[in-house]
Amino acid sequence: MSQRGRRASDWTLDPEAFGRFLALLDDDVVEAAHLYERLRHKLIRLFEWRGCAVPEELADETLNRVIRKIDEGAEVPTERVAGYSVGVARFVFQEYLRQRRAETPAAPERERPPFVPGKHTTTDLRLGMLEDCLDRLSHKERDLIVRYYDHAKGGQIVQRRALAAELGVAANTLRIRVHRIRAKLLHWMIDAGLPASEETGA
Amino acid sequence: MSDDRKDMRERLLAHFEGTLSEDDRETLERSALQDDGSFEALEAIETELVEDYIRGELNARDEGIVAAAIQRSPRLSESAELVAALDAREQLATLSGRREREASGRGSGARRLWGLLLLAALALLHLSQRAELKRLESEARELRQQLDASQAERLRLERELARSEAELRTRRQASESGRG
């Protein structure tokens, strides 16, 4: 059921509106869901980069508003959905800042303390988990990330350039490839319950 | 580092710091949201900043900005922990690799020593065997010479005996014919 014509405050996300938004992203439902997740992930990162304490909440709020605008008749071609979302995200963030100034809320509690090099050490447990996650990678991916971090044969820059040359890719392409592998590792490690760092006691 | 990347790194740091102008911020965000390549490049630079921070390779200003960003963002903190774990793993691998090489070096040194000792023993054995062989050959030669000499003496004595017996027979016959 379309909710066109209703006031913004009355609007709530329903499965039909969400389905129409997915259909706008792509005809294929699976591909559309993938694009939606990707857009949400990017919005989360954007809010993180802006220093927001609740990036997931703001990303969901942004997407809700984008879906509502489109559901209410805003003409947004598929290729402009991402760009349109940036504009909406900007307003959502400004509202968040205003609200934060008004409420001066306490910083949200974190499940784990932020990592501080020198203060925290990498535990055996985390190293073991890293090994498990490395084993889940393909042989090629594992080899690439292990060699990317292998500085035993020389300086980091020299070693990575040599690796890029060996693979026949630009340094930037190598960085992106490693970034994707690292993102996969991080995802698996968080899913597995990344153990907290240990303070060195220093 | 290419100018593009350096510029992107500076803009990301300014973004973290909150000093990027609103127009620049929107340009950066729009580019990241619309283009997967730009987004991944930004995330890769972000990780690079975290790596440099973990290794203490940032200047004081940038270190402060990244530390604050890690403090704010659980995701960035987890990313820092992963980078630290990868670094720690590499350091362990380097250390154990060095130890293995050292152990392997010690092992091959010992193997080389044992090999040399074995070769020396074999050489000594060979030399002593050759000396013994020579001694035996020389002894055999002497014995053969003695045997030859003995055989020649025996032959001479046999001939002497035969001549004496012949002379004795001749004298007996002469004596008997004298009495008859």
CSV table of C-alpha atoms in Angstrom, one decimal:
chain,number,residue,atom,x,y,z
A,1,MET,CA,0.0,0.0,0.0
A,2,SER,CA,1.4,3.3,-1.0
A,3,GLN,CA,1.7,5.9,1.7
A,4,ARG,CA,1.9,8.9,-0.6
A,5,GLY,CA,0.2,12.0,0.7
A,6,ARG,CA,0.7,11.3,4.3
A,7,ARG,CA,2.7,13.6,6.5
A,8,ALA,CA,6.3,12.7,7.3
A,9,SER,CA,5.6,12.2,11.0
A,10,ASP,CA,2.9,9.7,10.1
A,11,TRP,CA,5.1,7.7,7.8
A,12,THR,CA,6.4,4.3,8.9
A,13,LEU,CA,8.5,1.9,6.9
A,14,ASP,CA,6.4,-1.0,5.6
A,15,PRO,CA,7.4,-4.1,3.6
A,16,GLU,CA,5.8,-2.7,0.4
A,17,ALA,CA,7.7,0.6,0.5
A,18,PHE,CA,10.9,-1.3,1.3
A,19,GLY,CA,10.2,-3.7,-1.6
A,20,ARG,CA,9.7,-0.8,-4.0
A,21,PHE,CA,12.9,0.8,-2.9
A,22,LEU,CA,14.8,-2.5,-3.5
A,23,ALA,CA,13.2,-2.8,-6.9
A,24,LEU,CA,14.5,0.7,-7.7
A,25,LEU,CA,18.0,-0.4,-6.8
A,26,ASP,CA,17.9,-3.5,-9.0
A,27,ASP,CA,15.4,-5.8,-10.7
A,28,ASP,CA,17.1,-8.8,-9.2
A,29,VAL,CA,16.0,-9.1,-5.5
A,30,VAL,CA,19.3,-10.7,-4.4
A,31,GLU,CA,21.4,-8.0,-6.1
A,32,ALA,CA,19.1,-5.3,-4.8
A,33,ALA,CA,19.6,-6.6,-1.2
A,34,HIS,CA,23.3,-6.6,-1.8
A,35,LEU,CA,23.2,-3.0,-3.0
A,36,TYR,CA,21.1,-2.0,-0.1
A,37,GLU,CA,23.6,-3.6,2.4
A,38,ARG,CA,26.4,-1.9,0.6
A,39,LEU,CA,24.8,1.5,0.8
A,40,ARG,CA,24.0,1.1,4.5
A,41,HIS,CA,27.6,0.0,5.2
A,42,LYS,CA,28.9,3.1,3.4
A,43,LEU,CA,26.5,5.4,5.3
A,44,ILE,CA,27.7,3.9,8.6
A,45,ARG,CA,31.3,4.6,7.6
A,46,LEU,CA,30.4,8.1,6.6
A,47,PHE,CA,28.9,8.8,10.0
A,48,GLU,CA,31.9,7.2,11.7
A,49,TRP,CA,34.2,9.4,9.8
A,50,ARG,CA,32.1,12.4,11.0
A,51,GLY,CA,32.7,11.2,14.5
A,52,CYS,CA,29.2,10.1,15.3
A,53,ALA,CA,28.7,7.8,18.3
A,54,VAL,CA,25.7,6.0,16.9
A,55,PRO,CA,26.5,5.5,13.2
A,56,GLU,CA,24.2,2.5,12.6
A,57,GLU,CA,21.2,4.4,14.0
A,58,LEU,CA,21.9,7.4,11.8
A,59,ALA,CA,22.5,5.2,8.7
A,60,ASP,CA,19.1,3.5,9.3
A,61,GLU,CA,17.4,6.8,9.8
A,62,THR,CA,18.9,8.2,6.6
A,63,LEU,CA,17.7,5.1,4.6
A,64,ASN,CA,14.3,5.4,6.1
A,65,ARG,CA,14.0,9.0,5.0
A,66,VAL,CA,15.3,8.2,1.5
A,67,ILE,CA,12.7,5.4,1.2
A,68,ARG,CA,10.0,7.7,2.5
A,69,LYS,CA,10.9,10.5,0.0
A,70,ILE,CA,10.9,8.1,-2.9
A,71,ASP,CA,7.6,6.5,-1.6
A,72,GLU,CA,6.1,9.9,-1.4
A,73,GLY,CA,6.9,10.6,-5.1
A,74,ALA,CA,10.5,12.0,-5.2
A,75,GLU,CA,11.9,11.2,-8.6
A,76,VAL,CA,15.3,9.6,-7.9
A,77,PRO,CA,16.8,7.7,-10.8
A,78,THR,CA,18.6,4.4,-9.7
A,79,GLU,CA,22.1,5.9,-10.4
A,80,ARG,CA,21.4,8.9,-8.2
A,81,VAL,CA,20.1,7.0,-5.1
A,82,ALA,CA,23.6,7.0,-3.5
A,83,GLY,CA,24.2,10.7,-4.2
A,84,TYR,CA,20.7,11.5,-2.9
A,85,SER,CA,21.4,9.6,0.3
A,86,VAL,CA,24.4,11.8,1.0
A,87,GLY,CA,22.2,14.9,1.0
A,88,VAL,CA,19.7,13.3,3.3
A,89,ALA,CA,22.6,12.0,5.5
A,90,ARG,CA,23.8,15.6,5.9
A,91,PHE,CA,20.4,16.7,7.3
A,92,VAL,CA,20.2,13.7,9.6
A,93,PHE,CA,23.7,14.4,10.9
A,94,GLN,CA,22.9,18.1,11.5
A,95,GLU,CA,19.8,17.0,13.5
A,96,TYR,CA,21.9,14.6,15.5
A,97,LEU,CA,24.4,17.4,16.3
A,98,ARG,CA,21.5,19.7,17.4
A,99,GLN,CA,20.0,17.0,19.5
A,100,ARG,CA,23.3,16.1,21.1
A,101,ARG,CA,24.0,19.8,21.9
A,102,ALA,CA,20.6,20.0,23.5
A,103,GLU,CA,20.8,16.8,25.5
A,104,THR,CA,24.6,16.6,26.1
A,105,PRO,CA,24.2,12.9,26.5
A,106,ALA,CA,26.8,10.7,28.2
A,107,ALA,CA,29.1,9.0,25.8
A,108,PRO,CA,27.6,5.6,24.9
A,109,GLU,CA,29.1,2.7,26.8
A,110,ARG,CA,31.5,0.6,24.8
A,111,GLU,CA,31.6,-3.1,25.0
A,112,ARG,CA,35.4,-3.0,24.9
A,113,PRO,CA,38.0,-0.3,25.6
A,114,PRO,CA,39.6,1.3,22.5
A,115,PHE,CA,42.8,-0.2,21.4
A,116,VAL,CA,45.9,1.8,22.4
A,117,PRO,CA,49.3,0.6,21.1
A,118,GLY,CA,51.8,0.2,23.8
A,119,LYS,CA,49.1,-0.1,26.4
A,120,HIS,CA,47.4,-3.2,25.0
A,121,THR,CA,49.1,-6.4,23.7
A,122,THR,CA,47.9,-8.9,21.2
A,123,THR,CA,46.9,-12.0,23.2
A,124,ASP,CA,47.6,-15.6,22.2
A,125,LEU,CA,43.9,-16.1,22.0
A,126,ARG,CA,43.6,-13.3,19.4
A,127,LEU,CA,46.6,-14.7,17.5
A,128,GLY,CA,45.0,-18.1,17.5
A,129,MET,CA,41.7,-16.6,16.2
A,130,LEU,CA,43.6,-14.8,13.5
A,131,GLU,CA,45.2,-18.0,12.4
A,132,ASP,CA,41.8,-19.7,12.2
A,133,CYS,CA,40.4,-16.8,10.1
A,134,LEU,CA,43.5,-16.9,7.9
A,135,ASP,CA,42.8,-20.6,7.3
A,136,ARG,CA,39.4,-19.7,6.1
A,137,LEU,CA,40.8,-17.6,3.3
A,138,SER,CA,41.7,-19.1,-0.1
A,139,HIS,CA,45.3,-20.1,-0.5
A,140,LYS,CA,45.8,-17.1,-2.8
A,141,GLU,CA,44.3,-14.6,-0.4
A,142,ARG,CA,46.2,-16.0,2.6
A,143,ASP,CA,49.4,-15.9,0.8
A,144,LEU,CA,48.8,-12.3,-0.3
A,145,ILE,CA,47.9,-10.8,3.1
A,146,VAL,CA,50.7,-12.8,4.9
A,147,ARG,CA,53.3,-11.5,2.4
A,148,TYR,CA,51.8,-8.0,2.6
A,149,TYR,CA,52.6,-8.0,6.3
A,150,ASP,CA,55.9,-9.8,6.0
A,151,HIS,CA,58.6,-7.1,6.4
A,152,ALA,CA,61.4,-9.6,7.3
A,153,LYS,CA,62.8,-9.4,3.8
A,154,GLY,CA,63.2,-5.6,3.8
A,155,GLY,CA,61.4,-2.4,4.6
A,156,GLN,CA,57.6,-2.3,4.5
A,157,ILE,CA,57.5,0.0,1.5
A,158,VAL,CA,60.1,-1.8,-0.5
A,159,GLN,CA,58.5,-5.2,0.3
A,160,ARG,CA,55.0,-4.1,-0.8
A,161,ARG,CA,56.3,-2.5,-4.0
A,162,ALA,CA,58.1,-5.7,-4.8
A,163,LEU,CA,54.9,-7.7,-4.1
A,164,ALA,CA,52.9,-5.4,-6.4
A,165,ALA,CA,55.5,-5.7,-9.1
A,166,GLU,CA,55.5,-9.5,-8.8
A,167,LEU,CA,51.7,-9.5,-9.1
A,168,GLY,CA,51.8,-7.1,-12.0
A,169,VAL,CA,49.5,-4.6,-10.4
A,170,ALA,CA,49.7,-1.0,-9.3
A,171,ALA,CA,50.5,-0.3,-5.6
A,172,ASN,CA,47.0,1.1,-5.1
A,173,THR,CA,45.4,-2.0,-6.6
A,174,LEU,CA,47.4,-4.1,-4.2
A,175,ARG,CA,46.3,-2.0,-1.3
A,176,ILE,CA,42.6,-2.4,-2.3
A,177,ARG,CA,43.0,-6.2,-2.7
A,178,VAL,CA,44.6,-6.4,0.8
A,179,HIS,CA,41.9,-4.1,2.2
A,180,ARG,CA,39.2,-6.5,1.0
A,181,ILE,CA,40.9,-9.5,2.5
A,182,ARG,CA,41.4,-7.6,5.8
A,183,ALA,CA,37.8,-6.6,5.8
A,184,LYS,CA,36.9,-10.2,5.5
A,185,LEU,CA,39.2,-11.2,8.3
A,186,LEU,CA,37.8,-8.4,10.5
A,187,HIS,CA,34.3,-9.5,9.8
A,188,TRP,CA,35.0,-13.1,10.7
A,189,MET,CA,37.0,-12.1,13.8
A,190,ILE,CA,34.2,-9.9,15.1
A,191,ASP,CA,31.6,-12.6,14.3
A,192,ALA,CA,33.8,-15.1,16.3
A,193,GLY,CA,33.9,-12.6,19.2
A,194,LEU,CA,37.2,-10.8,18.9
A,195,PRO,CA,38.8,-11.2,22.4
A,196,ALA,CA,39.5,-8.0,24.2
A,197,SER,CA,43.0,-6.7,24.3
A,198,GLU,CA,45.1,-7.1,27.4
A,199,GLU,CA,46.7,-4.2,29.1
A,200,THR,CA,50.4,-4.5,29.3
A,201,GLY,CA,50.4,-3.0,32.8
A,202,ALA,CA,52.9,-0.5,31.6
B,1,MET,CA,53.0,8.3,-2.3
B,2,SER,CA,51.1,9.7,-5.2
B,3,ASP,CA,49.7,13.2,-4.9
B,4,ASP,CA,46.1,11.9,-5.2
B,5,ARG,CA,46.6,9.5,-2.3
B,6,LYS,CA,48.5,12.1,-0.3
B,7,ASP,CA,45.6,14.5,-0.9
B,8,MET,CA,43.0,11.9,0.0
B,9,ARG,CA,44.9,11.0,3.2
B,10,GLU,CA,45.1,14.7,4.2
B,11,ARG,CA,41.4,15.1,3.5
B,12,LEU,CA,40.5,12.0,5.5
B,13,LEU,CA,42.6,13.3,8.4
B,14,ALA,CA,40.9,16.7,8.2
B,15,HIS,CA,37.6,14.9,8.0
B,16,PHE,CA,38.4,12.9,11.2
B,17,GLU,CA,39.6,16.2,12.8
B,18,GLY,CA,36.4,18.0,11.8
B,19,THR,CA,38.4,20.7,9.9
B,20,LEU,CA,37.3,19.8,6.4
B,21,SER,CA,35.0,22.4,4.9
B,22,GLU,CA,31.4,21.3,4.5
B,23,ASP,CA,31.7,21.5,0.7
B,24,ASP,CA,34.8,19.3,0.7
B,25,ARG,CA,33.2,16.9,3.1
B,26,GLU,CA,30.2,16.5,0.9
B,27,THR,CA,32.3,16.1,-2.2
B,28,LEU,CA,34.3,13.4,-0.4
B,29,GLU,CA,31.2,11.6,0.9
B,30,ARG,CA,29.4,11.8,-2.4
B,31,SER,CA,32.3,10.4,-4.2
B,32,ALA,CA,32.6,7.6,-1.6
B,33,LEU,CA,28.9,6.7,-1.7
B,34,GLN,CA,28.5,6.8,-5.5
B,35,ASP,CA,31.8,5.1,-6.5
B,36,ASP,CA,32.8,1.8,-4.9
B,37,GLY,CA,36.4,2.4,-6.0
B,38,SER,CA,36.7,5.7,-4.2
B,39,PHE,CA,35.1,4.2,-1.1
B,40,GLU,CA,37.5,1.3,-1.0
B,41,ALA,CA,40.4,3.6,-1.6
B,42,LEU,CA,39.3,5.8,1.4
B,43,GLU,CA,38.9,2.7,3.6
B,44,ALA,CA,42.4,1.5,2.5
B,45,ILE,CA,43.9,4.8,3.4
B,46,GLU,CA,42.1,4.7,6.7
B,47,THR,CA,43.7,1.3,7.5
B,48,GLU,CA,47.0,2.7,6.4
B,49,LEU,CA,46.7,5.5,8.9
B,50,VAL,CA,45.8,3.0,11.6
B,51,GLU,CA,48.8,0.9,10.6
B,52,ASP,CA,51.1,3.9,10.8
B,53,TYR,CA,49.5,4.8,14.2
B,54,ILE,CA,50.1,1.3,15.5
B,55,ARG,CA,53.7,1.4,14.5
B,56,GLY,CA,54.3,4.9,15.8
B,57,GLU,CA,55.1,6.3,12.4
B,58,LEU,CA,52.7,9.3,12.5
B,59,ASN,CA,53.7,12.8,13.4
B,60,ALA,CA,52.3,14.1,16.7
B,61,ARG,CA,49.3,16.0,15.0
B,62,ASP,CA,48.2,13.0,12.9
B,63,GLU,CA,48.7,10.6,15.8
B,64,GLY,CA,46.4,12.7,17.9
B,65,ILE,CA,43.8,12.7,15.2
B,66,VAL,CA,43.9,9.0,14.6
B,67,ALA,CA,44.0,8.1,18.3
B,68,ALA,CA,40.8,10.2,18.8
B,69,ALA,CA,39.1,8.6,15.8
B,70,ILE,CA,40.0,5.1,17.2
B,71,GLN,CA,38.7,6.2,20.6
B,72,ARG,CA,35.4,7.3,19.0
B,73,SER,CA,34.9,4.4,16.7
B,74,PRO,CA,34.6,0.8,17.9
B,75,ARG,CA,35.0,-0.3,14.3
B,76,LEU,CA,38.3,1.6,13.9
B,77,SER,CA,39.4,0.2,17.2
B,78,GLU,CA,38.7,-3.4,16.1
B,79,SER,CA,40.5,-2.6,12.8
B,80,ALA,CA,43.5,-1.4,14.9
B,81,GLU,CA,43.4,-4.6,16.9
B,82,LEU,CA,43.4,-6.7,13.7
B,83,VAL,CA,46.4,-4.7,12.3
B,84,ALA,CA,48.2,-5.2,15.6
B,85,ALA,CA,47.5,-8.9,15.5
B,86,LEU,CA,48.8,-9.2,11.9
B,87,ASP,CA,51.9,-7.3,12.9
B,88,ALA,CA,52.4,-9.4,16.0
B,89,ARG,CA,51.9,-12.6,13.9
B,90,GLU,CA,54.5,-11.3,11.5
B,91,GLN,CA,57.0,-10.5,14.2
B,92,LEU,CA,56.5,-14.0,15.8
B,93,ALA,CA,57.0,-15.6,12.4
B,94,THR,CA,60.1,-13.5,11.8
B,95,LEU,CA,61.5,-14.5,15.2
B,96,SER,CA,60.6,-18.2,14.8
B,97,GLY,CA,62.0,-18.1,11.3
B,98,ARG,CA,65.2,-16.6,12.5
B,99,ARG,CA,65.4,-19.2,15.3
B,100,GLU,CA,64.7,-22.0,12.8
B,101,ARG,CA,67.4,-20.7,10.5
B,102,GLU,CA,69.8,-20.4,13.5
B,103,ALA,CA,68.8,-23.9,14.7
B,104,SER,CA,69.1,-25.1,11.1
B,105,GLY,CA,72.5,-23.4,10.9
B,106,ARG,CA,73.6,-25.0,14.1
B,107,GLY,CA,72.3,-28.4,12.8
B,108,SER,CA,74.1,-28.1,9.5
B,109,GLY,CA,77.3,-27.1,11.3
B,110,ALA,CA,77.1,-30.2,13.5
B,111,ARG,CA,76.3,-32.2,10.4
B,112,ARG,CA,79.2,-30.7,8.6
B,113,LEU,CA,81.5,-31.5,11.6
B,114,TRP,CA,80.3,-35.1,11.8
B,115,GLY,CA,80.7,-35.4,8.1
B,116,LEU,CA,84.3,-34.2,8.3
B,117,LEU,CA,85.0,-36.6,11.1
B,118,LEU,CA,83.6,-39.4,9.2
B,119,LEU,CA,85.6,-38.5,6.1
B,120,ALA,CA,88.7,-38.2,8.2
B,121,ALA,CA,88.1,-41.6,9.7
B,122,LEU,CA,87.5,-43.1,6.3
B,123,ALA,CA,90.7,-41.5,5.1
B,124,LEU,CA,92.6,-42.8,8.0
B,125,LEU,CA,91.1,-46.2,7.5
B,126,HIS,CA,91.9,-46.1,3.8
B,127,LEU,CA,95.5,-44.9,4.5
B,128,SER,CA,96.1,-47.6,7.2
B,129,GLN,CA,94.6,-50.2,4.9
B,130,ARG,CA,96.9,-49.1,2.1
B,131,ALA,CA,99.9,-49.2,4.4
B,132,GLU,CA,98.9,-52.6,5.7
B,133,LEU,CA,98.5,-53.8,2.1
B,134,LYS,CA,101.9,-52.4,1.2
B,135,ARG,CA,103.4,-54.1,4.2
B,136,LEU,CA,101.8,-57.4,3.3
B,137,GLU,CA,102.8,-57.1,-0.4
B,138,SER,CA,106.4,-56.4,0.7
B,139,GLU,CA,106.3,-59.3,3.1
B,140,ALA,CA,104.8,-61.6,0.4
B,141,ARG,CA,107.6,-60.4,-2.0
B,142,GLU,CA,110.3,-61.3,0.6
B,143,LEU,CA,108.7,-64.6,1.3
B,144,ARG,CA,108.5,-65.3,-2.4
B,145,GLN,CA,112.2,-64.4,-2.8
B,146,GLN,CA,113.0,-66.6,0.2
B,147,LEU,CA,111.0,-69.4,-1.3
B,148,ASP,CA,112.7,-68.9,-4.7
B,149,ALA,CA,116.0,-69.0,-2.9
B,150,SER,CA,115.1,-72.1,-1.0
B,151,GLN,CA,113.9,-73.8,-4.1
B,152,ALA,CA,117.1,-72.9,-5.9
B,153,GLU,CA,119.1,-74.3,-2.9
B,154,ARG,CA,117.0,-77.4,-2.8
B,155,LEU,CA,117.6,-77.9,-6.5
B,156,ARG,CA,121.3,-77.4,-6.0
B,157,LEU,CA,121.4,-79.8,-3.1
B,158,GLU,CA,119.4,-82.4,-5.1
B,159,ARG,CA,121.9,-82.1,-7.9
B,160,GLU,CA,124.8,-82.4,-5.4
B,161,LEU,CA,123.1,-85.4,-3.9
B,162,ALA,CA,122.6,-87.0,-7.3
B,163,ARG,CA,126.2,-86.4,-8.2
B,164,SER,CA,127.5,-87.8,-4.9
B,165,GLU,CA,125.3,-90.9,-5.2
B,166,ALA,CA,126.5,-91.4,-8.8
B,167,GLU,CA,130.1,-91.1,-7.6
B,168,LEU,CA,129.4,-93.4,-4.7
B,169,ARG,CA,127.9,-96.0,-7.1
B,170,THR,CA,130.9,-95.7,-9.4
B,171,ARG,CA,133.4,-96.2,-6.6
B,172,ARG,CA,131.5,-99.3,-5.3
B,173,GLN,CA,131.4,-100.8,-8.7
B,174,ALA,CA,135.2,-100.2,-9.1
B,175,SER,CA,135.9,-101.6,-5.7
B,176,GLU,CA,133.8,-104.7,-6.3
B,177,SER,CA,135.5,-105.4,-9.7
B,178,GLY,CA,139.0,-104.9,-8.0
B,179,ARG,CA,138.2,-107.6,-5.4
B,180,GLY,CA,136.8,-109.9,-8.1
